[in-house]
Amino acid sequence: MGLLPEDLIKALARVRSVGTITGAGISAESGVPTYRGKGGLYDDPEEGDRTIEALSAPTLARDPDRTWRVISALAQRCLEAKPNAGHYALAEIEAKVERFCLLTQNVDGLHGRAGSKNIIDIHGDRLATACMDCGVEGRLTDPGMIRGTPRCPVCNGRLRPGVVLFGEMLPVEKVARIEREFYAHVPDCVMIVGTTAQFPYIVMPVLAAAQAGKLTIEINPEETDISPAVDFTLRGKAGEFLPAIAAAISTVR
Ligand code: NAD
Ligand code: ZN
């Protein structure tokens, strides 16, 4: 018997458009720590469960060095990590179907490095920066070398990380893209991979697809709040199931 149920393989063969939502779990196999749980970001030896506080808008305003300490360590780990079979399988699916969109909560850049193109990185990018004074945007090249708060090359103001911190709004333009990709034209298949699905903007596209009678799939070793709402729950690793899904999807472009 194969990895996927027969009725899922049949359904996947008919799919022409795919929407995928990913969380920290897809990068776990690349060695990037997840958010919660053992070895997760919250286990940071210096910050412990105070990491959430370090990554918040009030801390950035009061003590940006503290926010940068956590961000630069995370960014360095992401640079050292490599995409895994799950990331590559999503890029392969994108190349096969007529329309594909990847909504990710990850800031690790691994989807882009694996070749995915139509990405909505709703929480930003760990290497992006913006000046808190003049607004100029930039990119970090060597995050491991950061000490304190990095300075703007244009005006010498303090830089902020280009990620959405706790207590901050989502970027309006990216929210509009979610609307276009997942609601205006609901994809034939929506997959949710490696996320505890805590945020409404992550859960709603899956529910919208289910309501529209589209194929919905979850890949996660553990049960989550979204599990009861999907057609197929695949209990296991993204790096194992996603290549099987890519193989079952027909080339239509
Ligand atoms: P989470 O840490 O809350 O949950 C991770 C989920 O992945 C869990 O449900 C777990 O069961 C599952 N999982 C673990 N290993 C897996 C595997 N091999 N295959 C499939 N699933 C697996 O993560 P979240 O829901 O994405 O929320 C995390 C938040 O933290 C996001 O807002 C994100 O921006 C941020 N974050 C990002 C990164 C990153 O960029 N890689 C890492 C940590 C946190
Ligand atoms: Zn500046």
PDB file of C-alpha atoms and ligand atoms in Angstrom:
ATOM      1  CA  MET A   1       0.000   0.000   0.000  1.00  0.00           C
ATOM      2  CA  GLY A   2       1.233   3.510  -0.837  1.00  0.00           C
ATOM      3  CA  LEU A   3       1.555   6.452   1.459  1.00  0.00           C
ATOM      4  CA  LEU A   4      -1.686   8.147   0.326  1.00  0.00           C
ATOM      5  CA  PRO A   5      -5.246   6.771   0.412  1.00  0.00           C
ATOM      6  CA  GLU A   6      -6.558   5.708  -3.041  1.00  0.00           C
ATOM      7  CA  ASP A   7      -9.448   8.189  -2.988  1.00  0.00           C
ATOM      8  CA  LEU A   8      -7.014  11.050  -2.279  1.00  0.00           C
ATOM      9  CA  ILE A   9      -4.807  10.020  -5.214  1.00  0.00           C
ATOM     10  CA  LYS A  10      -7.893  10.050  -7.489  1.00  0.00           C
ATOM     11  CA  ALA A  11      -8.953  13.478  -6.233  1.00  0.00           C
ATOM     12  CA  LEU A  12      -5.437  14.920  -6.666  1.00  0.00           C
ATOM     13  CA  ALA A  13      -5.297  13.788 -10.299  1.00  0.00           C
ATOM     14  CA  ARG A  14      -8.176  16.196 -11.073  1.00  0.00           C
ATOM     15  CA  VAL A  15      -6.692  19.244  -9.327  1.00  0.00           C
ATOM     16  CA  ARG A  16      -5.789  22.263 -11.525  1.00  0.00           C
ATOM     17  CA  SER A  17      -5.097  24.895  -8.864  1.00  0.00           C
ATOM     18  CA  VAL A  18      -3.529  24.557  -5.428  1.00  0.00           C
ATOM     19  CA  GLY A  19      -3.332  26.821  -2.394  1.00  0.00           C
ATOM     20  CA  THR A  20      -0.950  25.831   0.396  1.00  0.00           C
ATOM     21  CA  ILE A  21      -0.551  27.225   3.894  1.00  0.00           C
ATOM     22  CA  THR A  22       2.607  26.407   5.830  1.00  0.00           C
ATOM     23  CA  GLY A  23       3.925  26.911   9.347  1.00  0.00           C
ATOM     24  CA  ALA A  24       7.087  26.236  11.303  1.00  0.00           C
ATOM     25  CA  GLY A  25       6.559  22.432  11.089  1.00  0.00           C
ATOM     26  CA  ILE A  26       7.587  22.252   7.418  1.00  0.00           C
ATOM     27  CA  SER A  27      11.025  23.626   8.352  1.00  0.00           C
ATOM     28  CA  ALA A  28      11.483  21.356  11.384  1.00  0.00           C
ATOM     29  CA  GLU A  29      13.094  18.724   9.140  1.00  0.00           C
ATOM     30  CA  SER A  30      15.592  21.396   8.034  1.00  0.00           C
ATOM     31  CA  GLY A  31      16.610  21.907  11.646  1.00  0.00           C
ATOM     32  CA  VAL A  32      14.870  25.278  12.117  1.00  0.00           C
ATOM     33  CA  PRO A  33      13.257  25.234  15.564  1.00  0.00           C
ATOM     34  CA  THR A  34       9.472  25.464  15.694  1.00  0.00           C
ATOM     35  CA  TYR A  35       7.706  27.987  17.832  1.00  0.00           C
ATOM     36  CA  ARG A  36       6.213  25.900  20.559  1.00  0.00           C
ATOM     37  CA  GLY A  37       7.348  22.723  22.233  1.00  0.00           C
ATOM     38  CA  LYS A  38      10.702  21.142  23.022  1.00  0.00           C
ATOM     39  CA  GLY A  39      13.640  22.729  21.220  1.00  0.00           C
ATOM     40  CA  GLY A  40      11.293  25.435  19.966  1.00  0.00           C
ATOM     41  CA  LEU A  41      12.028  29.125  19.777  1.00  0.00           C
ATOM     42  CA  TYR A  42      10.388  29.587  23.171  1.00  0.00           C
ATOM     43  CA  ASP A  43      13.088  27.346  24.647  1.00  0.00           C
ATOM     44  CA  ASP A  44      15.822  29.912  23.873  1.00  0.00           C
ATOM     45  CA  PRO A  45      18.243  29.509  26.800  1.00  0.00           C
ATOM     46  CA  GLU A  46      18.594  33.236  27.413  1.00  0.00           C
ATOM     47  CA  GLU A  47      15.006  34.313  26.868  1.00  0.00           C
ATOM     48  CA  GLY A  48      13.049  31.135  27.636  1.00  0.00           C
ATOM     49  CA  ASP A  49       9.325  31.742  27.300  1.00  0.00           C
ATOM     50  CA  ARG A  50      10.077  35.472  27.327  1.00  0.00           C
ATOM     51  CA  THR A  51      10.915  35.159  23.622  1.00  0.00           C
ATOM     52  CA  ILE A  52       7.371  36.183  22.782  1.00  0.00           C
ATOM     53  CA  GLU A  53       7.969  39.391  24.765  1.00  0.00           C
ATOM     54  CA  ALA A  54      11.304  40.036  23.031  1.00  0.00           C
ATOM     55  CA  LEU A  55       9.541  39.708  19.655  1.00  0.00           C
ATOM     56  CA  SER A  56       6.860  42.278  20.456  1.00  0.00           C
ATOM     57  CA  ALA A  57       6.249  45.856  19.328  1.00  0.00           C
ATOM     58  CA  PRO A  58       6.600  47.355  22.864  1.00  0.00           C
ATOM     59  CA  THR A  59      10.010  45.692  23.372  1.00  0.00           C
ATOM     60  CA  LEU A  60      11.240  46.927  19.971  1.00  0.00           C
ATOM     61  CA  ALA A  61      10.309  50.471  21.051  1.00  0.00           C
ATOM     62  CA  ARG A  62      11.853  50.197  24.531  1.00  0.00           C
ATOM     63  CA  ASP A  63      14.823  47.877  24.049  1.00  0.00           C
ATOM     64  CA  PRO A  64      15.514  47.144  20.349  1.00  0.00           C
ATOM     65  CA  ASP A  65      18.823  45.425  21.209  1.00  0.00           C
ATOM     66  CA  ARG A  66      16.805  42.699  22.934  1.00  0.00           C
ATOM     67  CA  THR A  67      14.533  42.168  19.923  1.00  0.00           C
ATOM     68  CA  TRP A  68      17.584  42.081  17.631  1.00  0.00           C
ATOM     69  CA  ARG A  69      19.342  39.503  19.827  1.00  0.00           C
ATOM     70  CA  VAL A  70      16.540  37.007  19.188  1.00  0.00           C
ATOM     71  CA  ILE A  71      16.041  37.961  15.516  1.00  0.00           C
ATOM     72  CA  SER A  72      19.733  37.771  14.586  1.00  0.00           C
ATOM     73  CA  ALA A  73      20.116  34.335  16.223  1.00  0.00           C
ATOM     74  CA  LEU A  74      17.034  33.033  14.387  1.00  0.00           C
ATOM     75  CA  ALA A  75      18.160  34.577  11.097  1.00  0.00           C
ATOM     76  CA  GLN A  76      21.586  32.972  11.407  1.00  0.00           C
ATOM     77  CA  ARG A  77      20.051  29.527  12.007  1.00  0.00           C
ATOM     78  CA  CYS A  78      17.810  29.976   8.963  1.00  0.00           C
ATOM     79  CA  LEU A  79      20.800  30.886   6.778  1.00  0.00           C
ATOM     80  CA  GLU A  80      22.606  27.730   7.856  1.00  0.00           C
ATOM     81  CA  ALA A  81      19.533  25.535   7.205  1.00  0.00           C
ATOM     82  CA  LYS A  82      18.735  23.980   3.825  1.00  0.00           C
ATOM     83  CA  PRO A  83      15.332  23.398   2.212  1.00  0.00           C
ATOM     84  CA  ASN A  84      14.033  19.833   2.653  1.00  0.00           C
ATOM     85  CA  ALA A  85      11.956  17.451   0.526  1.00  0.00           C
ATOM     86  CA  GLY A  86       8.733  19.176   1.651  1.00  0.00           C
ATOM     87  CA  HIS A  87       9.858  22.611   0.428  1.00  0.00           C
ATOM     88  CA  TYR A  88      11.046  21.144  -2.901  1.00  0.00           C
ATOM     89  CA  ALA A  89       7.791  19.216  -3.412  1.00  0.00           C
ATOM     90  CA  LEU A  90       5.791  22.460  -3.124  1.00  0.00           C
ATOM     91  CA  ALA A  91       7.980  24.091  -5.797  1.00  0.00           C
ATOM     92  CA  GLU A  92       7.371  21.018  -7.972  1.00  0.00           C
ATOM     93  CA  ILE A  93       3.593  21.304  -7.507  1.00  0.00           C
ATOM     94  CA  GLU A  94       3.720  24.997  -8.464  1.00  0.00           C
ATOM     95  CA  ALA A  95       5.448  24.068 -11.735  1.00  0.00           C
ATOM     96  CA  LYS A  96       2.737  21.495 -12.556  1.00  0.00           C
ATOM     97  CA  VAL A  97      -0.566  23.284 -11.969  1.00  0.00           C
ATOM     98  CA  GLU A  98      -2.293  26.238 -13.633  1.00  0.00           C
ATOM     99  CA  ARG A  99      -2.403  28.343 -10.488  1.00  0.00           C
ATOM    100  CA  PHE A 100      -0.541  28.010  -7.199  1.00  0.00           C
ATOM    101  CA  CYS A 101      -0.197  30.176  -4.122  1.00  0.00           C
ATOM    102  CA  LEU A 102       1.817  29.580  -0.960  1.00  0.00           C
ATOM    103  CA  LEU A 103       0.767  31.428   2.185  1.00  0.00           C
ATOM    104  CA  THR A 104       3.506  30.947   4.774  1.00  0.00           C
ATOM    105  CA  GLN A 105       3.885  32.031   8.367  1.00  0.00           C
ATOM    106  CA  ASN A 106       7.581  31.190   8.194  1.00  0.00           C
ATOM    107  CA  VAL A 107      10.214  33.878   8.022  1.00  0.00           C
ATOM    108  CA  ASP A 108      13.061  31.489   7.191  1.00  0.00           C
ATOM    109  CA  GLY A 109      13.244  32.050   3.410  1.00  0.00           C
ATOM    110  CA  LEU A 110      13.444  28.286   2.724  1.00  0.00           C
ATOM    111  CA  HIS A 111      10.431  28.213   0.359  1.00  0.00           C
ATOM    112  CA  GLY A 112      12.038  30.769  -1.942  1.00  0.00           C
ATOM    113  CA  ARG A 113      15.355  28.941  -1.845  1.00  0.00           C
ATOM    114  CA  ALA A 114      13.567  25.714  -2.840  1.00  0.00           C
ATOM    115  CA  GLY A 115      12.123  27.441  -5.920  1.00  0.00           C
ATOM    116  CA  SER A 116       8.599  28.454  -4.867  1.00  0.00           C
ATOM    117  CA  LYS A 117       7.581  31.683  -6.624  1.00  0.00           C
ATOM    118  CA  ASN A 118       4.093  32.870  -5.711  1.00  0.00           C
ATOM    119  CA  ILE A 119       4.723  33.215  -1.967  1.00  0.00           C
ATOM    120  CA  ILE A 120       2.809  35.376   0.514  1.00  0.00           C
ATOM    121  CA  ASP A 121       5.195  35.567   3.483  1.00  0.00           C
ATOM    122  CA  ILE A 122       2.573  37.055   5.740  1.00  0.00           C
ATOM    123  CA  HIS A 123       4.919  37.406   8.751  1.00  0.00           C
ATOM    124  CA  GLY A 124       7.782  38.832   6.699  1.00  0.00           C
ATOM    125  CA  ASP A 125      11.360  37.792   6.068  1.00  0.00           C
ATOM    126  CA  ARG A 126      14.109  37.308   8.649  1.00  0.00           C
ATOM    127  CA  LEU A 127      16.726  39.082   6.512  1.00  0.00           C
ATOM    128  CA  ALA A 128      14.615  42.132   5.629  1.00  0.00           C
ATOM    129  CA  THR A 129      15.111  45.410   7.473  1.00  0.00           C
ATOM    130  CA  ALA A 130      13.504  48.852   7.519  1.00  0.00           C
ATOM    131  CA  CYS A 131      14.847  52.073   8.991  1.00  0.00           C
ATOM    132  CA  MET A 132      12.749  53.344  11.902  1.00  0.00           C
ATOM    133  CA  ASP A 133      13.646  56.949  10.963  1.00  0.00           C
ATOM    134  CA  CYS A 134      13.745  57.302   7.161  1.00  0.00           C
ATOM    135  CA  GLY A 135      11.916  54.078   6.231  1.00  0.00           C
ATOM    136  CA  VAL A 136      14.506  52.850   3.733  1.00  0.00           C
ATOM    137  CA  GLU A 137      14.348  49.076   3.256  1.00  0.00           C
ATOM    138  CA  GLY A 138      17.343  46.767   3.193  1.00  0.00           C
ATOM    139  CA  ARG A 139      18.618  43.238   3.724  1.00  0.00           C
ATOM    140  CA  LEU A 140      21.005  41.694   6.229  1.00  0.00           C
ATOM    141  CA  THR A 141      23.919  39.785   4.787  1.00  0.00           C
ATOM    142  CA  ASP A 142      25.565  38.517   7.959  1.00  0.00           C
ATOM    143  CA  PRO A 143      22.973  38.331  10.767  1.00  0.00           C
ATOM    144  CA  GLY A 144      25.327  36.348  13.031  1.00  0.00           C
ATOM    145  CA  MET A 145      27.612  39.384  13.260  1.00  0.00           C
ATOM    146  CA  ILE A 146      24.965  41.765  14.590  1.00  0.00           C
ATOM    147  CA  ARG A 147      25.715  43.298  18.000  1.00  0.00           C
ATOM    148  CA  GLY A 148      23.061  45.622  19.379  1.00  0.00           C
ATOM    149  CA  THR A 149      20.719  47.384  16.961  1.00  0.00           C
ATOM    150  CA  PRO A 150      21.998  47.730  13.382  1.00  0.00           C
ATOM    151  CA  ARG A 151      22.133  51.223  11.842  1.00  0.00           C
ATOM    152  CA  CYS A 152      20.703  52.615   8.614  1.00  0.00           C
ATOM    153  CA  PRO A 153      23.300  53.044   5.839  1.00  0.00           C
ATOM    154  CA  VAL A 154      21.449  56.165   4.626  1.00  0.00           C
ATOM    155  CA  CYS A 155      20.637  58.204   7.759  1.00  0.00           C
ATOM    156  CA  ASN A 156      22.306  56.230  10.578  1.00  0.00           C
ATOM    157  CA  GLY A 157      18.889  55.756  12.246  1.00  0.00           C
ATOM    158  CA  ARG A 158      18.033  52.484  13.982  1.00  0.00           C
ATOM    159  CA  LEU A 159      16.867  49.579  11.823  1.00  0.00           C
ATOM    160  CA  ARG A 160      13.934  47.310  12.640  1.00  0.00           C
ATOM    161  CA  PRO A 161      13.549  43.706  11.501  1.00  0.00           C
ATOM    162  CA  GLY A 162      11.255  43.146   8.507  1.00  0.00           C
ATOM    163  CA  VAL A 163       9.076  40.677  10.350  1.00  0.00           C
ATOM    164  CA  VAL A 164       5.640  41.177  11.899  1.00  0.00           C
ATOM    165  CA  LEU A 165       6.114  41.375  15.667  1.00  0.00           C
ATOM    166  CA  PHE A 166       3.510  40.486  18.276  1.00  0.00           C
ATOM    167  CA  GLY A 167       1.076  43.361  18.628  1.00  0.00           C
ATOM    168  CA  GLU A 168       1.647  44.611  15.059  1.00  0.00           C
ATOM    169  CA  MET A 169      -0.748  44.771  12.118  1.00  0.00           C
ATOM    170  CA  LEU A 170      -0.406  42.492   9.114  1.00  0.00           C
ATOM    171  CA  PRO A 171       0.780  44.219   5.927  1.00  0.00           C
ATOM    172  CA  VAL A 172      -2.333  45.404   4.062  1.00  0.00           C
ATOM    173  CA  GLU A 173      -1.006  44.517   0.603  1.00  0.00           C
ATOM    174  CA  LYS A 174      -0.353  40.887   1.634  1.00  0.00           C
ATOM    175  CA  VAL A 175      -3.800  40.565   3.208  1.00  0.00           C
ATOM    176  CA  ALA A 176      -5.247  41.748  -0.124  1.00  0.00           C
ATOM    177  CA  ARG A 177      -3.253  39.047  -1.920  1.00  0.00           C
ATOM    178  CA  ILE A 178      -4.694  36.372   0.414  1.00  0.00           C
ATOM    179  CA  GLU A 179      -8.140  37.675  -0.505  1.00  0.00           C
ATOM    180  CA  ARG A 180      -7.432  37.379  -4.249  1.00  0.00           C
ATOM    181  CA  GLU A 181      -5.697  34.001  -4.142  1.00  0.00           C
ATOM    182  CA  PHE A 182      -7.822  32.125  -1.599  1.00  0.00           C
ATOM    183  CA  TYR A 183     -11.288  33.745  -1.617  1.00  0.00           C
ATOM    184  CA  ALA A 184     -11.938  35.502  -4.951  1.00  0.00           C
ATOM    185  CA  HIS A 185     -10.920  32.289  -6.761  1.00  0.00           C
ATOM    186  CA  VAL A 186     -10.945  29.374  -4.340  1.00  0.00           C
ATOM    187  CA  PRO A 187      -8.263  26.841  -5.392  1.00  0.00           C
ATOM    188  CA  ASP A 188      -9.347  23.263  -6.306  1.00  0.00           C
ATOM    189  CA  CYS A 189      -7.198  22.001  -3.427  1.00  0.00           C
ATOM    190  CA  VAL A 190      -6.095  23.736  -0.221  1.00  0.00           C
ATOM    191  CA  MET A 191      -3.425  22.103   1.962  1.00  0.00           C
ATOM    192  CA  ILE A 192      -2.398  23.188   5.449  1.00  0.00           C
ATOM    193  CA  VAL A 193       1.023  21.924   6.547  1.00  0.00           C
ATOM    194  CA  GLY A 194       2.984  22.047   9.808  1.00  0.00           C
ATOM    195  CA  THR A 195       1.065  24.702  11.674  1.00  0.00           C
ATOM    196  CA  THR A 196      -0.880  24.710  14.916  1.00  0.00           C
ATOM    197  CA  ALA A 197      -3.310  26.997  13.021  1.00  0.00           C
ATOM    198  CA  GLN A 198      -3.664  29.617  15.751  1.00  0.00           C
ATOM    199  CA  PHE A 199      -4.504  32.637  13.608  1.00  0.00           C
ATOM    200  CA  PRO A 200      -7.842  33.328  11.877  1.00  0.00           C
ATOM    201  CA  TYR A 201      -6.151  34.413   8.622  1.00  0.00           C
ATOM    202  CA  ILE A 202      -4.493  30.959   8.488  1.00  0.00           C
ATOM    203  CA  VAL A 203      -7.608  28.962   9.339  1.00  0.00           C
ATOM    204  CA  MET A 204     -10.172  30.851   7.244  1.00  0.00           C
ATOM    205  CA  PRO A 205      -8.809  30.001   3.769  1.00  0.00           C
ATOM    206  CA  VAL A 206      -9.104  26.297   4.656  1.00  0.00           C
ATOM    207  CA  LEU A 207     -12.669  26.720   5.924  1.00  0.00           C
ATOM    208  CA  ALA A 208     -13.589  28.752   2.818  1.00  0.00           C
ATOM    209  CA  ALA A 209     -12.296  25.929   0.591  1.00  0.00           C
ATOM    210  CA  ALA A 210     -14.165  23.299   2.608  1.00  0.00           C
ATOM    211  CA  GLN A 211     -17.357  25.327   2.352  1.00  0.00           C
ATOM    212  CA  ALA A 212     -16.914  25.691  -1.416  1.00  0.00           C
ATOM    213  CA  GLY A 213     -16.663  21.900  -1.685  1.00  0.00           C
ATOM    214  CA  LYS A 214     -12.962  21.931  -2.628  1.00  0.00           C
ATOM    215  CA  LEU A 215     -10.401  19.303  -1.633  1.00  0.00           C
ATOM    216  CA  THR A 216      -8.817  20.066   1.763  1.00  0.00           C
ATOM    217  CA  ILE A 217      -5.770  18.308   3.276  1.00  0.00           C
ATOM    218  CA  GLU A 218      -3.848  18.680   6.514  1.00  0.00           C
ATOM    219  CA  ILE A 219      -0.291  17.375   7.023  1.00  0.00           C
ATOM    220  CA  ASN A 220       0.832  17.368  10.647  1.00  0.00           C
ATOM    221  CA  PRO A 221       2.086  14.627  13.001  1.00  0.00           C
ATOM    222  CA  GLU A 222      -0.345  15.961  15.605  1.00  0.00           C
ATOM    223  CA  GLU A 223      -4.053  16.781  15.767  1.00  0.00           C
ATOM    224  CA  THR A 224      -4.832  20.521  15.523  1.00  0.00           C
ATOM    225  CA  ASP A 225      -7.962  22.680  15.747  1.00  0.00           C
ATOM    226  CA  ILE A 226      -8.352  22.544  11.956  1.00  0.00           C
ATOM    227  CA  SER A 227      -8.158  18.720  11.742  1.00  0.00           C
ATOM    228  CA  PRO A 228     -11.922  18.073  12.012  1.00  0.00           C
ATOM    229  CA  ALA A 229     -12.644  20.485   9.129  1.00  0.00           C
ATOM    230  CA  VAL A 230     -10.498  18.897   6.389  1.00  0.00           C
ATOM    231  CA  ASP A 231     -11.239  16.005   3.998  1.00  0.00           C
ATOM    232  CA  PHE A 232      -7.915  14.245   4.591  1.00  0.00           C
ATOM    233  CA  THR A 233      -5.657  14.415   7.645  1.00  0.00           C
ATOM    234  CA  LEU A 234      -2.210  12.996   6.894  1.00  0.00           C
ATOM    235  CA  ARG A 235      -0.523  12.263  10.219  1.00  0.00           C
ATOM    236  CA  GLY A 236       3.206  12.483   9.668  1.00  0.00           C
ATOM    237  CA  LYS A 237       6.035  14.563   8.295  1.00  0.00           C
ATOM    238  CA  ALA A 238       5.743  17.141   5.526  1.00  0.00           C
ATOM    239  CA  GLY A 239       8.970  15.813   3.984  1.00  0.00           C
ATOM    240  CA  GLU A 240       7.326  12.414   3.478  1.00  0.00           C
ATOM    241  CA  PHE A 241       3.786  13.306   2.421  1.00  0.00           C
ATOM    242  CA  LEU A 242       4.408  16.330   0.171  1.00  0.00           C
ATOM    243  CA  PRO A 243       6.575  14.464  -2.382  1.00  0.00           C
ATOM    244  CA  ALA A 244       3.826  11.804  -2.634  1.00  0.00           C
ATOM    245  CA  ILE A 245       1.228  14.543  -3.197  1.00  0.00           C
ATOM    246  CA  ALA A 246       3.418  16.193  -5.848  1.00  0.00           C
ATOM    247  CA  ALA A 247       3.673  12.857  -7.640  1.00  0.00           C
ATOM    248  CA  ALA A 248      -0.124  12.391  -7.594  1.00  0.00           C
ATOM    249  CA  ILE A 249      -0.846  15.818  -9.100  1.00  0.00           C
ATOM    250  CA  SER A 250      -1.032  15.888 -12.916  1.00  0.00           C
ATOM    251  CA  THR A 251       0.979  18.287 -15.029  1.00  0.00           C
ATOM    252  CA  VAL A 252      -1.515  20.735 -16.555  1.00  0.00           C
ATOM    253  CA  ARG A 253       0.731  23.488 -17.832  1.00  0.00           C
TER     254      ARG A 253
HETATM  255  P1  NAD B   1       4.097  26.090  15.717  1.00  0.00           P
HETATM  256  O1  NAD B   1       5.500  25.994  16.207  1.00  0.00           O
HETATM  257  O2  NAD B   1       3.071  26.668  16.593  1.00  0.00           O
HETATM  258  O3  NAD B   1       3.600  24.647  15.270  1.00  0.00           O
HETATM  259  C1  NAD B   1       4.393  23.772  14.518  1.00  0.00           C
HETATM  260  C2  NAD B   1       3.498  22.652  14.005  1.00  0.00           C
HETATM  261  O4  NAD B   1       4.248  21.840  13.127  1.00  0.00           O
HETATM  262  C3  NAD B   1       2.957  21.735  15.108  1.00  0.00           C
HETATM  263  O5  NAD B   1       1.567  21.580  14.920  1.00  0.00           O
HETATM  264  C4  NAD B   1       3.710  20.416  14.874  1.00  0.00           C
HETATM  265  O6  NAD B   1       2.914  19.283  15.208  1.00  0.00           O
HETATM  266  C5  NAD B   1       3.971  20.478  13.389  1.00  0.00           C
HETATM  267  N1  NAD B   1       5.124  19.710  12.910  1.00  0.00           N
HETATM  268  C6  NAD B   1       6.285  19.423  13.558  1.00  0.00           C
HETATM  269  N2  NAD B   1       7.118  18.742  12.762  1.00  0.00           N
HETATM  270  C7  NAD B   1       6.488  18.589  11.567  1.00  0.00           C
HETATM  271  C8  NAD B   1       6.847  17.973  10.324  1.00  0.00           C
HETATM  272  N3  NAD B   1       8.032  17.364  10.143  1.00  0.00           N
HETATM  273  N4  NAD B   1       5.941  17.999   9.300  1.00  0.00           N
HETATM  274  C9  NAD B   1       4.738  18.616   9.460  1.00  0.00           C
HETATM  275  N5  NAD B   1       4.359  19.205  10.611  1.00  0.00           N
HETATM  276  C10 NAD B   1       5.221  19.202  11.658  1.00  0.00           C
HETATM  277  O7  NAD B   1       4.195  26.869  14.326  1.00  0.00           O
HETATM  278  P2  NAD B   1       3.183  27.845  13.554  1.00  0.00           P
HETATM  279  O8  NAD B   1       1.812  27.329  13.647  1.00  0.00           O
HETATM  280  O9  NAD B   1       3.810  28.065  12.228  1.00  0.00           O
HETATM  281  O10 NAD B   1       3.264  29.173  14.357  1.00  0.00           O
HETATM  282  C11 NAD B   1       4.548  29.659  14.478  1.00  0.00           C
HETATM  283  C12 NAD B   1       4.710  31.144  14.411  1.00  0.00           C
HETATM  284  O11 NAD B   1       6.105  31.372  14.662  1.00  0.00           O
HETATM  285  C13 NAD B   1       4.475  31.737  13.077  1.00  0.00           C
HETATM  286  O12 NAD B   1       3.865  32.932  13.346  1.00  0.00           O
HETATM  287  C14 NAD B   1       5.863  31.980  12.451  1.00  0.00           C
HETATM  288  O13 NAD B   1       5.920  33.273  11.906  1.00  0.00           O
HETATM  289  C15 NAD B   1       6.832  31.908  13.593  1.00  0.00           C
HETATM  290  N6  NAD B   1       8.002  30.987  13.405  1.00  0.00           N
HETATM  291  C16 NAD B   1       8.602  30.828  12.190  1.00  0.00           C
HETATM  292  C17 NAD B   1       9.645  29.909  12.020  1.00  0.00           C
HETATM  293  C18 NAD B   1      10.282  29.745  10.675  1.00  0.00           C
HETATM  294  O14 NAD B   1      10.351  30.705   9.926  1.00  0.00           O
HETATM  295  N7  NAD B   1      10.753  28.526  10.314  1.00  0.00           N
HETATM  296  C19 NAD B   1      10.082  29.141  13.091  1.00  0.00           C
HETATM  297  C20 NAD B   1       9.461  29.330  14.330  1.00  0.00           C
HETATM  298  C21 NAD B   1       8.421  30.259  14.467  1.00  0.00           C
HETATM  299 ZN    ZN B   2      17.373  55.657   7.651  1.00  0.00          ZN
END
